[in-house]
PDB file of C-alpha atoms and ligand atoms in Angstrom:
ATOM      1  CA  UNK A 406      -8.680 -18.192 -19.090  1.00 43.00           C
ATOM      2  CA  UNK A 407      -7.487 -15.208 -17.096  1.00 47.00           C
ATOM      3  CA  UNK A 408      -5.409 -12.515 -18.698  1.00 48.00           C
ATOM      4  CA  UNK A 409      -3.395 -10.095 -16.593  1.00 47.00           C
ATOM      5  CA  UNK A 410      -3.422  -7.157 -18.949  1.00 48.00           C
ATOM      6  CA  UNK A 411      -4.444  -3.539 -19.034  1.00 46.00           C
ATOM      7  CA  UNK A 412      -8.110  -4.416 -19.477  1.00 48.00           C
ATOM      8  CA  UNK A 413      -8.285  -5.305 -15.804  1.00 53.00           C
ATOM      9  CA  UNK A 414      -5.485  -3.156 -14.454  1.00 61.00           C
ATOM     10  CA  UNK A 415      -6.397  -0.641 -11.822  1.00 70.00           C
ATOM     11  CA  UNK A 416      -6.649   3.047 -12.554  1.00 84.00           C
ATOM     12  CA  UNK A 417      -5.204   4.183  -9.250  1.00 93.00           C
ATOM     13  CA  UNK A 418      -2.133   2.862  -7.486  1.00 96.00           C
ATOM     14  CA  UNK A 419      -3.953   3.363  -4.182  1.00 95.00           C
ATOM     15  CA  UNK A 420      -6.174   0.396  -5.099  1.00 93.00           C
ATOM     16  CA  UNK A 421      -3.112  -1.820  -5.490  1.00 95.00           C
ATOM     17  CA  UNK A 422      -1.852  -0.453  -2.168  1.00 96.00           C
ATOM     18  CA  UNK A 423      -5.163  -1.302  -0.495  1.00 94.00           C
ATOM     19  CA  UNK A 424      -4.949  -4.823  -1.852  1.00 94.00           C
ATOM     20  CA  UNK A 425      -1.417  -5.230  -0.475  1.00 96.00           C
ATOM     21  CA  UNK A 426      -2.525  -3.859   2.908  1.00 96.00           C
ATOM     22  CA  UNK A 427      -5.380  -6.364   2.938  1.00 94.00           C
ATOM     23  CA  UNK A 428      -2.879  -9.153   2.231  1.00 95.00           C
ATOM     24  CA  UNK A 429      -0.902  -8.029   5.287  1.00 97.00           C
ATOM     25  CA  UNK A 430      -4.046  -8.048   7.393  1.00 95.00           C
ATOM     26  CA  UNK A 431      -4.997 -11.498   6.156  1.00 95.00           C
ATOM     27  CA  UNK A 432      -1.490 -12.650   7.094  1.00 96.00           C
ATOM     28  CA  UNK A 433      -2.226 -11.611  10.690  1.00 96.00           C
ATOM     29  CA  UNK A 434      -0.026  -8.494  10.733  1.00 97.00           C
ATOM     30  CA  UNK A 435      -0.371  -6.148  13.697  1.00 97.00           C
ATOM     31  CA  UNK A 436       1.912  -3.454  12.257  1.00 97.00           C
ATOM     32  CA  UNK A 437       2.282  -2.351   8.652  1.00 98.00           C
ATOM     33  CA  UNK A 438       4.718   0.209   7.270  1.00 98.00           C
ATOM     34  CA  UNK A 439       3.618   1.942   4.087  1.00 98.00           C
ATOM     35  CA  UNK A 440       6.353   4.053   2.528  1.00 98.00           C
ATOM     36  CA  UNK A 441       5.796   6.011  -0.670  1.00 98.00           C
ATOM     37  CA  UNK A 442       8.900   7.672  -2.107  1.00 98.00           C
ATOM     38  CA  UNK A 443       8.703  10.006  -5.070  1.00 98.00           C
ATOM     39  CA  UNK A 444      11.997  11.182  -6.535  1.00 97.00           C
ATOM     40  CA  UNK A 445      11.341  13.223  -9.621  1.00 96.00           C
ATOM     41  CA  UNK A 446      15.058  13.873 -10.317  1.00 97.00           C
ATOM     42  CA  UNK A 447      15.708  10.111 -10.442  1.00 98.00           C
ATOM     43  CA  UNK A 448      12.314   9.671 -12.159  1.00 98.00           C
ATOM     44  CA  UNK A 449      11.309   7.016  -9.657  1.00 98.00           C
ATOM     45  CA  UNK A 450       8.253   6.206  -7.582  1.00 98.00           C
ATOM     46  CA  UNK A 451       8.780   3.462  -5.012  1.00 98.00           C
ATOM     47  CA  UNK A 452       6.102   1.921  -2.801  1.00 98.00           C
ATOM     48  CA  UNK A 453       7.132  -0.323   0.081  1.00 98.00           C
ATOM     49  CA  UNK A 454       4.669  -2.269   2.216  1.00 98.00           C
ATOM     50  CA  UNK A 455       6.286  -4.104   5.103  1.00 98.00           C
ATOM     51  CA  UNK A 456       4.354  -6.189   7.616  1.00 98.00           C
ATOM     52  CA  UNK A 457       4.982  -8.372  10.658  1.00 98.00           C
ATOM     53  CA  UNK A 458       2.495 -11.033   9.539  1.00 98.00           C
ATOM     54  CA  UNK A 459       3.055 -14.754   9.211  1.00 97.00           C
ATOM     55  CA  UNK A 460       5.213 -14.427   6.090  1.00 98.00           C
ATOM     56  CA  UNK A 461       5.547 -16.966   3.327  1.00 96.00           C
ATOM     57  CA  UNK A 462       7.612 -20.083   2.935  1.00 94.00           C
ATOM     58  CA  UNK A 463       9.709 -20.740  -0.177  1.00 91.00           C
ATOM     59  CA  UNK A 464       6.935 -22.660  -1.966  1.00 90.00           C
ATOM     60  CA  UNK A 465       4.357 -19.914  -1.341  1.00 89.00           C
ATOM     61  CA  UNK A 466       6.855 -17.246  -2.373  1.00 90.00           C
ATOM     62  CA  UNK A 467       7.676 -19.052  -5.623  1.00 86.00           C
ATOM     63  CA  UNK A 468       3.986 -19.157  -6.455  1.00 85.00           C
ATOM     64  CA  UNK A 469       3.031 -15.648  -5.417  1.00 87.00           C
ATOM     65  CA  UNK A 470       3.203 -14.234  -8.958  1.00 83.00           C
ATOM     66  CA  UNK A 471       0.942 -16.978 -10.255  1.00 78.00           C
ATOM     67  CA  UNK A 472      -2.616 -15.625 -10.653  1.00 72.00           C
ATOM     68  CA  UNK A 473      -4.010 -19.036  -9.768  1.00 71.00           C
ATOM     69  CA  UNK A 474      -2.304 -19.154  -6.393  1.00 65.00           C
ATOM     70  CA  UNK A 475      -4.226 -18.006  -3.349  1.00 69.00           C
ATOM     71  CA  UNK A 476      -4.647 -19.150   0.239  1.00 70.00           C
ATOM     72  CA  UNK A 477      -8.138 -17.680   0.176  1.00 69.00           C
ATOM     73  CA  UNK A 478     -10.833 -20.272   0.624  1.00 68.00           C
ATOM     74  CA  UNK A 479     -13.635 -18.104  -0.787  1.00 68.00           C
ATOM     75  CA  UNK A 480     -12.346 -18.228  -4.364  1.00 63.00           C
ATOM     76  CA  UNK A 481      -9.568 -19.748  -6.339  1.00 59.00           C
ATOM     77  CA  UNK A 482      -7.628 -16.948  -7.937  1.00 62.00           C
ATOM     78  CA  UNK A 483      -5.350 -14.389  -6.316  1.00 70.00           C
ATOM     79  CA  UNK A 484      -4.823 -11.433  -8.600  1.00 81.00           C
ATOM     80  CA  UNK A 485      -3.564  -8.724  -6.287  1.00 89.00           C
ATOM     81  CA  UNK A 486       0.174  -9.246  -6.601  1.00 93.00           C
ATOM     82  CA  UNK A 487       0.242 -10.310 -10.288  1.00 90.00           C
ATOM     83  CA  UNK A 488      -1.718  -7.160 -11.210  1.00 91.00           C
ATOM     84  CA  UNK A 489       0.511  -4.878  -9.142  1.00 95.00           C
ATOM     85  CA  UNK A 490       3.590  -6.482 -10.752  1.00 95.00           C
ATOM     86  CA  UNK A 491       2.159  -6.097 -14.262  1.00 93.00           C
ATOM     87  CA  UNK A 492       1.413  -2.412 -13.573  1.00 94.00           C
ATOM     88  CA  UNK A 493       5.000  -1.798 -12.394  1.00 97.00           C
ATOM     89  CA  UNK A 494       6.647  -3.676 -15.249  1.00 96.00           C
ATOM     90  CA  UNK A 495       4.560  -1.830 -17.815  1.00 95.00           C
ATOM     91  CA  UNK A 496       6.077   1.380 -16.429  1.00 97.00           C
ATOM     92  CA  UNK A 497       9.781   0.449 -16.424  1.00 97.00           C
ATOM     93  CA  UNK A 498       9.645  -0.749 -12.821  1.00 98.00           C
ATOM     94  CA  UNK A 499       9.475  -3.957 -10.858  1.00 98.00           C
ATOM     95  CA  UNK A 500       7.852  -5.711  -7.919  1.00 97.00           C
ATOM     96  CA  UNK A 501       9.848  -7.762  -5.473  1.00 97.00           C
ATOM     97  CA  UNK A 502       8.709  -9.735  -2.449  1.00 97.00           C
ATOM     98  CA  UNK A 503      10.981 -10.654   0.428  1.00 97.00           C
ATOM     99  CA  UNK A 504       9.386 -12.907   3.026  1.00 97.00           C
ATOM    100  CA  UNK A 505      10.277 -15.375   5.765  1.00 95.00           C
ATOM    101  CA  UNK A 506       7.824 -17.547   7.690  1.00 96.00           C
ATOM    102  CA  UNK A 507       7.207 -15.946  11.069  1.00 95.00           C
ATOM    103  CA  UNK A 508       9.104 -12.786  10.148  1.00 95.00           C
ATOM    104  CA  UNK A 509       6.766 -10.885   7.899  1.00 97.00           C
ATOM    105  CA  UNK A 510       6.831  -9.692   4.337  1.00 98.00           C
ATOM    106  CA  UNK A 511       8.294  -6.778   2.416  1.00 98.00           C
ATOM    107  CA  UNK A 512       6.723  -5.839  -0.885  1.00 98.00           C
ATOM    108  CA  UNK A 513       8.644  -3.261  -2.906  1.00 98.00           C
ATOM    109  CA  UNK A 514       7.206  -1.868  -6.097  1.00 98.00           C
ATOM    110  CA  UNK A 515       8.881   0.689  -8.355  1.00 98.00           C
ATOM    111  CA  UNK A 516       7.686   2.727 -11.315  1.00 98.00           C
ATOM    112  CA  UNK A 517       9.271   5.208 -13.701  1.00 98.00           C
ATOM    113  CA  UNK A 518       7.662   8.289 -12.184  1.00 98.00           C
ATOM    114  CA  UNK A 519       6.955  10.048 -15.474  1.00 98.00           C
ATOM    115  CA  UNK A 520       6.013   6.934 -17.464  1.00 97.00           C
ATOM    116  CA  UNK A 521       2.996   7.678 -19.629  1.00 95.00           C
ATOM    117  CA  UNK A 522       1.203   4.513 -18.504  1.00 94.00           C
ATOM    118  CA  UNK A 523       1.795   5.049 -14.801  1.00 96.00           C
ATOM    119  CA  UNK A 524      -1.516   5.353 -12.988  1.00 95.00           C
ATOM    120  CA  UNK A 525      -1.759   8.228 -10.506  1.00 96.00           C
ATOM    121  CA  UNK A 526      -1.444   7.413  -6.810  1.00 96.00           C
ATOM    122  CA  UNK A 527      -5.122   8.315  -6.523  1.00 95.00           C
ATOM    123  CA  UNK A 528      -6.986   8.440  -3.250  1.00 94.00           C
ATOM    124  CA  UNK A 529      -4.206   7.514  -0.813  1.00 94.00           C
ATOM    125  CA  UNK A 530      -6.003   9.379   1.964  1.00 94.00           C
ATOM    126  CA  UNK A 531      -9.213   7.362   1.490  1.00 94.00           C
ATOM    127  CA  UNK A 532      -7.235   4.111   1.320  1.00 94.00           C
ATOM    128  CA  UNK A 533      -5.321   4.938   4.483  1.00 95.00           C
ATOM    129  CA  UNK A 534      -8.438   6.021   6.342  1.00 95.00           C
ATOM    130  CA  UNK A 535     -10.401   2.915   5.394  1.00 93.00           C
ATOM    131  CA  UNK A 536      -7.534   0.769   6.574  1.00 93.00           C
ATOM    132  CA  UNK A 537      -6.824   2.718   9.775  1.00 94.00           C
ATOM    133  CA  UNK A 538     -10.498   2.932  10.761  1.00 93.00           C
ATOM    134  CA  UNK A 539     -10.851  -0.836  10.483  1.00 90.00           C
ATOM    135  CA  UNK A 540      -8.567  -0.737  13.573  1.00 84.00           C
ATOM    136  CA  UNK A 541      -7.212  -4.205  12.881  1.00 88.00           C
ATOM    137  CA  UNK A 542      -3.635  -3.110  12.528  1.00 93.00           C
ATOM    138  CA  UNK A 543      -1.275  -0.243  13.362  1.00 96.00           C
ATOM    139  CA  UNK A 544       0.047   1.747  10.437  1.00 97.00           C
ATOM    140  CA  UNK A 545       3.299   3.632  10.066  1.00 98.00           C
ATOM    141  CA  UNK A 546       2.981   5.841   7.011  1.00 98.00           C
ATOM    142  CA  UNK A 547       5.723   7.811   5.282  1.00 98.00           C
ATOM    143  CA  UNK A 548       5.288   9.762   2.054  1.00 98.00           C
ATOM    144  CA  UNK A 549       8.380  11.486   0.681  1.00 98.00           C
ATOM    145  CA  UNK A 550       8.333  13.765  -2.315  1.00 97.00           C
ATOM    146  CA  UNK A 551      11.757  15.045  -3.429  1.00 95.00           C
ATOM    147  CA  UNK A 552      13.118  15.051   0.111  1.00 89.00           C
ATOM    148  CA  UNK A 553      10.026  16.501   1.817  1.00 95.00           C
ATOM    149  CA  UNK A 554       8.139  14.169   4.084  1.00 97.00           C
ATOM    150  CA  UNK A 555       4.741  13.507   5.637  1.00 97.00           C
ATOM    151  CA  UNK A 556       4.820  10.830   8.311  1.00 98.00           C
ATOM    152  CA  UNK A 557       2.633   9.432  11.067  1.00 97.00           C
ATOM    153  CA  UNK A 558       2.248   6.349  13.171  1.00 97.00           C
ATOM    154  CA  UNK A 559      -1.116   5.183  14.500  1.00 96.00           C
ATOM    155  CA  UNK A 560       0.633   3.734  17.581  1.00 95.00           C
ATOM    156  CA  UNK A 561       1.636   7.300  18.586  1.00 95.00           C
ATOM    157  CA  UNK A 562      -1.799   8.683  17.706  1.00 94.00           C
ATOM    158  CA  UNK A 563      -3.532   6.032  19.844  1.00 91.00           C
ATOM    159  CA  UNK A 564      -1.216   6.789  22.767  1.00 93.00           C
ATOM    160  CA  UNK A 565      -2.130  10.483  22.494  1.00 91.00           C
ATOM    161  CA  UNK A 566      -5.820   9.658  22.322  1.00 90.00           C
ATOM    162  CA  UNK A 567      -5.863   7.522  25.442  1.00 90.00           C
ATOM    163  CA  UNK A 568      -9.254   5.834  25.662  1.00 85.00           C
ATOM    164  CA  UNK A 569     -10.853   7.499  22.640  1.00 86.00           C
ATOM    165  CA  UNK A 570     -11.099   5.105  19.684  1.00 90.00           C
ATOM    166  CA  UNK A 571      -9.781   6.121  16.260  1.00 91.00           C
ATOM    167  CA  UNK A 572     -13.333   5.651  14.989  1.00 92.00           C
ATOM    168  CA  UNK A 573     -14.786   8.323  17.307  1.00 92.00           C
ATOM    169  CA  UNK A 574     -16.467  10.873  14.961  1.00 94.00           C
ATOM    170  CA  UNK A 575     -14.266  13.738  16.219  1.00 93.00           C
ATOM    171  CA  UNK A 576     -11.099  11.678  15.854  1.00 93.00           C
ATOM    172  CA  UNK A 577     -12.147  10.439  12.436  1.00 94.00           C
ATOM    173  CA  UNK A 578     -12.712  14.021  11.271  1.00 95.00           C
ATOM    174  CA  UNK A 579      -9.356  15.083  12.691  1.00 95.00           C
ATOM    175  CA  UNK A 580      -7.611  12.165  10.966  1.00 95.00           C
ATOM    176  CA  UNK A 581      -9.248  13.041   7.643  1.00 96.00           C
ATOM    177  CA  UNK A 582      -8.073  16.639   7.896  1.00 97.00           C
ATOM    178  CA  UNK A 583      -4.626  15.707   9.205  1.00 96.00           C
ATOM    179  CA  UNK A 584      -3.938  13.331   6.298  1.00 97.00           C
ATOM    180  CA  UNK A 585      -5.461  15.656   3.697  1.00 96.00           C
ATOM    181  CA  UNK A 586      -3.314  18.546   4.914  1.00 96.00           C
ATOM    182  CA  UNK A 587      -0.135  16.438   5.114  1.00 96.00           C
ATOM    183  CA  UNK A 588      -0.603  15.209   1.555  1.00 95.00           C
ATOM    184  CA  UNK A 589      -1.520  18.658   0.220  1.00 94.00           C
ATOM    185  CA  UNK A 590       1.563  20.224   1.798  1.00 94.00           C
ATOM    186  CA  UNK A 591       3.795  17.691   0.059  1.00 93.00           C
ATOM    187  CA  UNK A 592       2.304  18.616  -3.292  1.00 85.00           C
ATOM    188  CA  UNK A 593       2.222  22.349  -2.661  1.00 75.00           C
ATOM    189  CA  UNK A 594       5.866  22.506  -1.639  1.00 59.00           C
ATOM    190  CA  UNK A 595       7.039  20.308  -4.492  1.00 52.00           C
ATOM    191  CA  UNK A 596       5.687  22.622  -7.171  1.00 52.00           C
TER     192      UNK A 596
HETATM  193  N1  ATP B1037       1.854  -9.813   3.034  1.00 88.21           N
HETATM  194  C1  ATP B1037       1.652 -11.132   2.877  1.00 88.21           C
HETATM  195  N2  ATP B1037       1.942 -12.001   3.869  1.00 88.21           N
HETATM  196  C2  ATP B1037       1.755 -13.339   3.728  1.00 88.21           C
HETATM  197  N3  ATP B1037       1.263 -13.909   2.593  1.00 88.21           N
HETATM  198  C3  ATP B1037       0.947 -13.098   1.568  1.00 88.21           C
HETATM  199  C4  ATP B1037       1.133 -11.672   1.639  1.00 88.21           C
HETATM  200  N4  ATP B1037       0.752 -11.128   0.464  1.00 88.21           N
HETATM  201  C5  ATP B1037       0.347 -12.157  -0.304  1.00 88.21           C
HETATM  202  N5  ATP B1037       0.450 -13.333   0.346  1.00 88.21           N
HETATM  203  C6  ATP B1037       0.114 -14.678  -0.171  1.00 88.21           C
HETATM  204  O1  ATP B1037       0.069 -14.604  -1.583  1.00 88.21           O
HETATM  205  C7  ATP B1037      -1.237 -14.987  -2.072  1.00 88.21           C
HETATM  206  C8  ATP B1037      -1.566 -14.191  -3.311  1.00 88.21           C
HETATM  207  O2  ATP B1037      -1.820 -12.804  -2.982  1.00 88.21           O
HETATM  208  P1  ATP B1037      -2.664 -11.910  -3.981  1.00 88.21           P
HETATM  209  O3  ATP B1037      -2.841 -10.560  -3.413  1.00 88.21           O
HETATM  210  O4  ATP B1037      -2.031 -11.995  -5.327  1.00 88.21           O
HETATM  211  O5  ATP B1037      -4.039 -12.685  -4.069  1.00 88.21           O
HETATM  212  P2  ATP B1037      -5.169 -12.831  -2.945  1.00 88.21           P
HETATM  213  O6  ATP B1037      -4.972 -11.823  -1.860  1.00 88.21           O
HETATM  214  O7  ATP B1037      -5.171 -14.278  -2.557  1.00 88.21           O
HETATM  215  O8  ATP B1037      -6.470 -12.501  -3.765  1.00 88.21           O
HETATM  216  P3  ATP B1037      -6.899 -11.018  -4.326  1.00 88.21           P
HETATM  217  O9  ATP B1037      -5.742 -10.090  -4.070  1.00 88.21           O
HETATM  218  O10 ATP B1037      -7.151 -11.226  -5.792  1.00 88.21           O
HETATM  219  O11 ATP B1037      -8.097 -10.640  -3.548  1.00 88.21           O
HETATM  220  C9  ATP B1037      -2.176 -14.755  -0.875  1.00 88.21           C
HETATM  221  O12 ATP B1037      -3.315 -15.583  -0.941  1.00 88.21           O
HETATM  222  C10 ATP B1037      -1.266 -15.113   0.308  1.00 88.21           C
HETATM  223  O13 ATP B1037      -1.209 -16.520   0.483  1.00 88.21           O
HETATM  224 MG1   MG B1038      -4.546  -9.764  -2.325  1.00 88.21          MG
END
């Protein structure tokens, strides 16, 4: 018997985000938007992951919160979305999925920002880098904290780079520093 409870819940929201990004990739997405919005006045943290993958039909969508539903063939449980939903609901938030076959999927997850059980965002930079460097998908990333914003789009970065791949050591180093600085500035200014 599988229990979706805090014993197996993740300690960093970035791990849930990575799982959702992997779902998008598995659904054949070529572009994913990841939007993180922190509004401390409204005491809300909202994470939106939108992809242009194959989407889900009504039957798949109805079953998506069921831990025993997966289209994976390697194993027979799919825990990513049920765990993310449990984490949100434990913190006064919710998880909703909007999806249409052929039109992609929007996952929106909210949390009470200051809720005592809310896991920290964690290593968003590492998550983003791992995903971007896999070069399977373009990423549009937006992180807003109380009106301030850090944003980039790998489509624009690749255009700037011309022939150089994102995985080139120099580019990789630049990306690491660029994301680290963008994230740090958000935090620094919000204090
Ligand atoms: N973005 C998406 N686009 C299309 N289908 C999706 C998407 N996200 C989830 N699904 C469908 O919902 C199922 C359940 O997803 P979930 O993340 O809960 O489990 P999983 O990815 O199958 O396994 P796990 O996350 O435990 O590795 C997936 O197998 C897939 O069929
Ligand atoms: Mg998953």
